[in-house]
Amino acid sequence: MTVIAVAALALPGTARAADTVGYPAAPGRGNGVAVPFEGYVGSGGGPVPVGGAVGVDLVLGSTTRPYLPCQHYDRTSRSGDTFVNACQERGSYATFTRFPAGGGLVFPHGYFVGNTQPDLVRGGTVNTGWGARAAGLSFEFYPEQGRDAAFVHARFYVDQFTRHANGWTYSADVGRIPLRTLADPGTARLGGRLTVGGRPPAPGRVSMTVFGGSARSSSGYPISSFAVYAGTGTPSWATTPLYAGSQRITVVDTATRRQCVLDRFDVRGEATVDFDLAQPGFGHPDSSCTG
């Protein structure tokens, strides 16, 4: 299962030059913050039919200008945030929790971020203050390899911690998230032609991310979905299943470093979106492009 740090792509304006120690702690958080999120269930409410993992990004600062300490990491120099050794996936998620098929209730008592974490490099513990400093937490679901294309990659974000209980400060109740496939109602998938002047792009030249859609957890908490596509050299592309609704597609031409963002609204079922990297806006005048 490949870990891809997609959460930062959904949070524009990320301040990567900061550090945990530059963010103040919120008073009165107690032991830290907690999210009443139990995990995943099958579409009928029973055990999940697929194994997978949930990656959680820790966000400091604010939702509008976030800093993600676990993504602030240089693999070449092995340096980054002051407390990067407390990240389970340095350069990616703060935690990455795997579970087998039938074991989707990975957090039966909720998900907790305390002020002290294990030092995963040197041993011992690190007093990060992350529970007191947290501005938000972003949760993202990955199916196991080989089943990736069958299931919606669900995600949700919490940035309000207001209820105090048992020494912790809780967010709203998220409950459980039923895993969906394209056969379930309320889902969608995007795909289409992908060319450069009518020819297939070289393998690895194109990368895409899609964020959007709308659904609800068992408690009614709003959730969305994401998909990641890496060009394989074929003249077509397709996402994994998404929740139906508005979608934001970000396309990057790694050869020219040009990036275009395209919005599509109320997408339901199978929808076709063609791209040609040789055209303005990658073939879409309504795109917003940089580079």
Tab-separated table of C-alpha atoms in Angstrom, residues 55-282:
chain	number	residue	atom	x	y	z
A	55	GLY	CA	-3.953	8.247	7.157
A	56	VAL	CA	-4.359	11.261	9.417
A	57	ASP	CA	-2.739	14.619	8.744
A	58	LEU	CA	-2.147	16.931	11.690
A	59	VAL	CA	-2.780	20.586	10.787
A	60	LEU	CA	-1.368	23.484	12.797
A	61	GLY	CA	-1.997	27.177	12.244
A	62	SER	CA	-5.427	27.480	10.631
A	63	THR	CA	-7.571	25.780	8.040
A	64	THR	CA	-7.068	28.705	5.643
A	65	ARG	CA	-3.283	28.802	6.126
A	66	PRO	CA	-2.270	25.373	7.380
A	67	TYR	CA	1.078	23.977	8.419
A	68	LEU	CA	1.472	20.191	8.363
A	69	PRO	CA	4.476	19.240	10.516
A	70	CYS	CA	4.696	15.673	9.242
A	71	GLN	CA	4.867	16.815	5.623
A	72	HIS	CA	7.631	19.280	6.476
A	73	TYR	CA	10.476	16.818	5.901
A	74	ASP	CA	13.475	16.636	3.545
A	75	ARG	CA	14.302	13.001	2.845
A	76	THR	CA	17.731	13.905	1.441
A	77	SER	CA	18.947	15.737	4.525
A	78	ARG	CA	16.641	13.781	6.882
A	79	SER	CA	15.640	17.038	8.496
A	80	GLY	CA	12.332	18.788	9.015
A	81	ASP	CA	10.008	19.830	11.784
A	82	THR	CA	11.402	19.817	15.323
A	83	PHE	CA	9.142	16.869	16.156
A	84	VAL	CA	9.202	14.987	12.838
A	85	ASN	CA	10.457	11.873	14.653
A	86	ALA	CA	6.986	11.580	16.179
A	87	CYS	CA	5.418	11.192	12.709
A	88	GLN	CA	4.572	7.642	11.704
A	89	GLU	CA	5.083	8.583	8.037
A	90	ARG	CA	7.738	11.293	7.822
A	91	GLY	CA	6.995	13.456	4.793
A	92	SER	CA	3.380	12.308	4.833
A	93	TYR	CA	0.859	11.451	7.556
A	94	ALA	CA	1.104	11.924	11.304
A	95	THR	CA	-0.377	8.430	11.715
A	96	PHE	CA	-1.135	5.656	9.227
A	97	THR	CA	-3.238	2.844	10.684
A	98	ARG	CA	-3.719	-0.377	8.719
A	99	PHE	CA	-6.559	-2.844	9.199
A	100	PRO	CA	-7.535	-6.202	7.637
A	101	ALA	CA	-10.774	-7.078	5.879
A	102	GLY	CA	-13.481	-7.232	8.526
A	103	GLY	CA	-11.510	-4.949	10.834
A	104	GLY	CA	-12.620	-1.484	9.780
A	105	LEU	CA	-13.591	-0.252	13.278
A	106	VAL	CA	-9.998	0.736	13.952
A	107	PHE	CA	-10.819	3.401	16.560
A	108	PRO	CA	-13.712	1.945	18.594
A	109	HIS	CA	-13.197	4.530	21.354
A	110	GLY	CA	-12.301	7.417	19.035
A	111	TYR	CA	-9.098	8.900	17.617
A	112	PHE	CA	-6.837	10.780	20.065
A	113	VAL	CA	-3.960	13.237	19.619
A	114	GLY	CA	-2.138	13.829	22.880
A	115	ASN	CA	0.591	16.265	23.775
A	116	THR	CA	3.242	13.551	24.011
A	117	GLN	CA	4.144	11.045	21.273
A	118	PRO	CA	6.686	8.214	20.980
A	119	ASP	CA	10.006	9.141	19.359
A	120	LEU	CA	9.958	6.618	16.513
A	121	VAL	CA	13.619	7.194	15.621
A	122	ARG	CA	15.514	7.519	18.891
A	123	GLY	CA	13.086	5.847	21.267
A	124	GLY	CA	11.493	7.350	24.339
A	125	THR	CA	8.900	10.113	24.077
A	126	VAL	CA	8.636	13.613	22.616
A	127	ASN	CA	6.666	16.433	24.223
A	128	THR	CA	5.200	17.905	21.027
A	129	GLY	CA	2.204	19.730	22.436
A	130	TRP	CA	0.381	18.653	19.256
A	131	GLY	CA	-2.891	17.996	21.062
A	132	ALA	CA	-2.962	21.550	22.389
A	133	ARG	CA	-1.676	23.098	19.154
A	134	ALA	CA	-3.865	21.198	16.657
A	135	ALA	CA	-6.004	23.378	14.391
A	136	GLY	CA	-7.444	20.450	12.485
A	137	LEU	CA	-7.173	16.783	11.557
A	138	SER	CA	-7.654	15.373	8.063
A	139	PHE	CA	-8.626	11.684	7.731
A	140	GLU	CA	-8.189	9.793	4.446
A	141	PHE	CA	-9.026	6.178	3.578
A	142	TYR	CA	-6.910	3.900	1.358
A	143	PRO	CA	-8.116	0.455	0.255
A	144	GLU	CA	-5.620	-2.390	0.147
A	145	GLN	CA	-3.538	-2.922	-2.997
A	146	GLY	CA	-5.444	-4.770	-5.672
A	147	ARG	CA	-8.794	-3.408	-4.438
A	148	ASP	CA	-7.867	0.255	-4.774
A	149	ALA	CA	-9.926	0.864	-7.906
A	150	ALA	CA	-13.125	-0.611	-6.474
A	151	PHE	CA	-13.828	1.655	-3.487
A	152	VAL	CA	-14.433	5.324	-2.830
A	153	HIS	CA	-11.473	6.894	-1.038
A	154	ALA	CA	-13.356	8.714	1.706
A	155	ARG	CA	-11.987	11.719	3.573
A	156	PHE	CA	-13.165	14.194	6.193
A	157	TYR	CA	-11.760	17.125	8.110
A	158	VAL	CA	-12.374	18.364	11.649
A	159	ASP	CA	-11.300	21.777	12.914
A	160	GLN	CA	-13.631	22.438	15.850
A	161	PHE	CA	-12.804	20.976	19.271
A	162	THR	CA	-15.277	22.260	21.821
A	163	ARG	CA	-16.573	19.491	24.101
A	164	HIS	CA	-14.587	18.598	27.223
A	165	ALA	CA	-14.846	15.092	28.689
A	166	ASN	CA	-12.552	12.680	30.514
A	167	GLY	CA	-9.607	15.055	30.316
A	168	TRP	CA	-9.823	15.496	26.507
A	169	THR	CA	-11.362	18.062	24.153
A	170	TYR	CA	-13.634	16.455	21.550
A	171	SER	CA	-14.806	17.363	18.056
A	172	ALA	CA	-18.267	16.649	16.689
A	173	ASP	CA	-19.289	13.001	16.465
A	174	VAL	CA	-18.232	11.375	13.174
A	175	GLY	CA	-19.243	7.807	13.966
A	176	ARG	CA	-18.764	5.258	11.181
A	177	ILE	CA	-18.223	5.595	7.435
A	178	PRO	CA	-19.789	3.000	5.116
A	179	LEU	CA	-17.417	2.050	2.284
A	180	ARG	CA	-18.954	2.579	-1.168
A	181	THR	CA	-18.305	1.226	-4.648
A	182	LEU	CA	-19.405	2.551	-8.016
A	183	ALA	CA	-22.362	0.153	-7.829
A	184	ASP	CA	-23.739	2.039	-4.814
A	185	PRO	CA	-26.040	5.049	-5.256
A	186	GLY	CA	-24.563	8.518	-4.845
A	187	THR	CA	-21.220	7.720	-6.512
A	188	ALA	CA	-19.364	8.903	-9.620
A	189	ARG	CA	-16.223	8.378	-11.665
A	190	LEU	CA	-14.276	10.684	-13.973
A	191	GLY	CA	-12.161	9.714	-16.966
A	192	GLY	CA	-11.442	10.435	-20.604
A	193	ARG	CA	-8.749	11.049	-23.201
A	194	LEU	CA	-5.286	12.188	-22.045
A	195	THR	CA	-2.946	13.321	-24.807
A	196	VAL	CA	-0.245	15.788	-25.851
A	197	GLY	CA	-1.085	17.136	-29.274
A	198	GLY	CA	-3.151	14.029	-29.855
A	199	ARG	CA	-0.372	11.631	-28.811
A	200	PRO	CA	-0.060	9.657	-25.554
A	201	PRO	CA	2.032	11.424	-22.879
A	202	ALA	CA	5.219	9.749	-21.692
A	203	PRO	CA	4.838	7.542	-18.606
A	204	GLY	CA	4.966	9.659	-15.451
A	205	ARG	CA	4.524	12.974	-17.266
A	206	VAL	CA	1.025	13.609	-15.910
A	207	SER	CA	-0.248	13.567	-12.342
A	208	MET	CA	-3.790	14.315	-11.254
A	209	THR	CA	-5.692	14.712	-8.031
A	210	VAL	CA	-9.454	14.975	-7.679
A	211	PHE	CA	-11.202	16.201	-4.547
A	212	GLY	CA	-14.912	16.567	-4.028
A	213	GLY	CA	-18.237	14.836	-3.807
A	214	SER	CA	-20.516	14.803	-0.824
A	215	ALA	CA	-21.795	12.145	1.572
A	216	ARG	CA	-22.575	11.702	5.269
A	217	SER	CA	-21.237	9.449	7.980
A	218	SER	CA	-23.478	7.390	10.287
A	219	SER	CA	-23.850	10.451	12.531
A	220	GLY	CA	-24.570	12.816	9.647
A	221	TYR	CA	-21.091	14.350	9.598
A	222	PRO	CA	-20.127	15.645	6.112
A	223	ILE	CA	-17.525	13.583	4.257
A	224	SER	CA	-16.006	13.864	0.781
A	225	SER	CA	-13.700	11.832	-1.446
A	226	PHE	CA	-10.395	11.990	-3.308
A	227	ALA	CA	-8.613	10.214	-6.139
A	228	VAL	CA	-5.006	10.222	-7.305
A	229	TYR	CA	-3.921	9.357	-10.860
A	230	ALA	CA	-0.359	8.964	-12.167
A	231	GLY	CA	0.122	8.821	-15.941
A	232	THR	CA	1.123	5.422	-17.302
A	233	GLY	CA	1.766	6.393	-20.925
A	234	THR	CA	-1.699	5.445	-22.165
A	235	PRO	CA	-3.897	8.026	-23.964
A	236	SER	CA	-6.629	7.819	-21.334
A	237	TRP	CA	-7.177	8.349	-17.624
A	238	ALA	CA	-9.748	7.364	-15.007
A	239	THR	CA	-10.294	7.899	-11.308
A	240	THR	CA	-11.217	5.496	-8.600
A	241	PRO	CA	-14.893	5.839	-7.507
A	242	LEU	CA	-15.888	9.170	-5.946
A	243	TYR	CA	-18.897	10.456	-4.072
A	244	ALA	CA	-21.285	12.206	-6.451
A	245	GLY	CA	-21.200	15.987	-6.462
A	246	SER	CA	-18.881	18.808	-7.457
A	247	GLN	CA	-15.295	17.780	-8.217
A	248	ARG	CA	-12.057	19.767	-8.444
A	249	ILE	CA	-9.495	18.271	-10.832
A	250	THR	CA	-5.847	19.347	-10.588
A	251	VAL	CA	-3.656	18.320	-13.522
A	252	VAL	CA	0.138	18.724	-13.437
A	253	ASP	CA	2.390	18.438	-16.499
A	254	THR	CA	5.666	17.438	-14.844
A	255	ALA	CA	7.634	18.151	-18.038
A	256	THR	CA	6.651	21.834	-18.166
A	257	ARG	CA	5.640	22.264	-14.504
A	258	ARG	CA	2.363	23.730	-15.698
A	259	GLN	CA	-0.672	23.109	-13.510
A	260	CYS	CA	-4.340	23.577	-14.338
A	261	VAL	CA	-7.337	23.339	-12.011
A	262	LEU	CA	-10.746	22.501	-13.439
A	263	ASP	CA	-14.077	22.360	-11.604
A	264	ARG	CA	-16.935	20.113	-12.646
A	265	PHE	CA	-20.276	20.433	-10.875
A	266	ASP	CA	-22.894	17.856	-9.877
A	267	VAL	CA	-20.987	14.895	-11.311
A	268	ARG	CA	-22.970	11.648	-11.079
A	269	GLY	CA	-22.237	8.232	-12.520
A	270	GLU	CA	-19.633	8.032	-15.301
A	271	ALA	CA	-18.458	11.423	-16.591
A	272	THR	CA	-16.021	12.174	-19.420
A	273	VAL	CA	-13.373	14.911	-19.191
A	274	ASP	CA	-10.695	14.931	-21.925
A	275	PHE	CA	-7.315	16.666	-21.572
A	276	ASP	CA	-4.680	17.655	-24.129
A	277	LEU	CA	-1.534	19.083	-22.530
A	278	ALA	CA	-0.606	20.895	-25.739
A	279	GLN	CA	-3.759	23.029	-25.637
A	280	PRO	CA	-4.380	26.182	-23.560
A	281	GLY	CA	-5.904	25.201	-20.257
A	282	PHE	CA	-5.088	21.580	-21.212
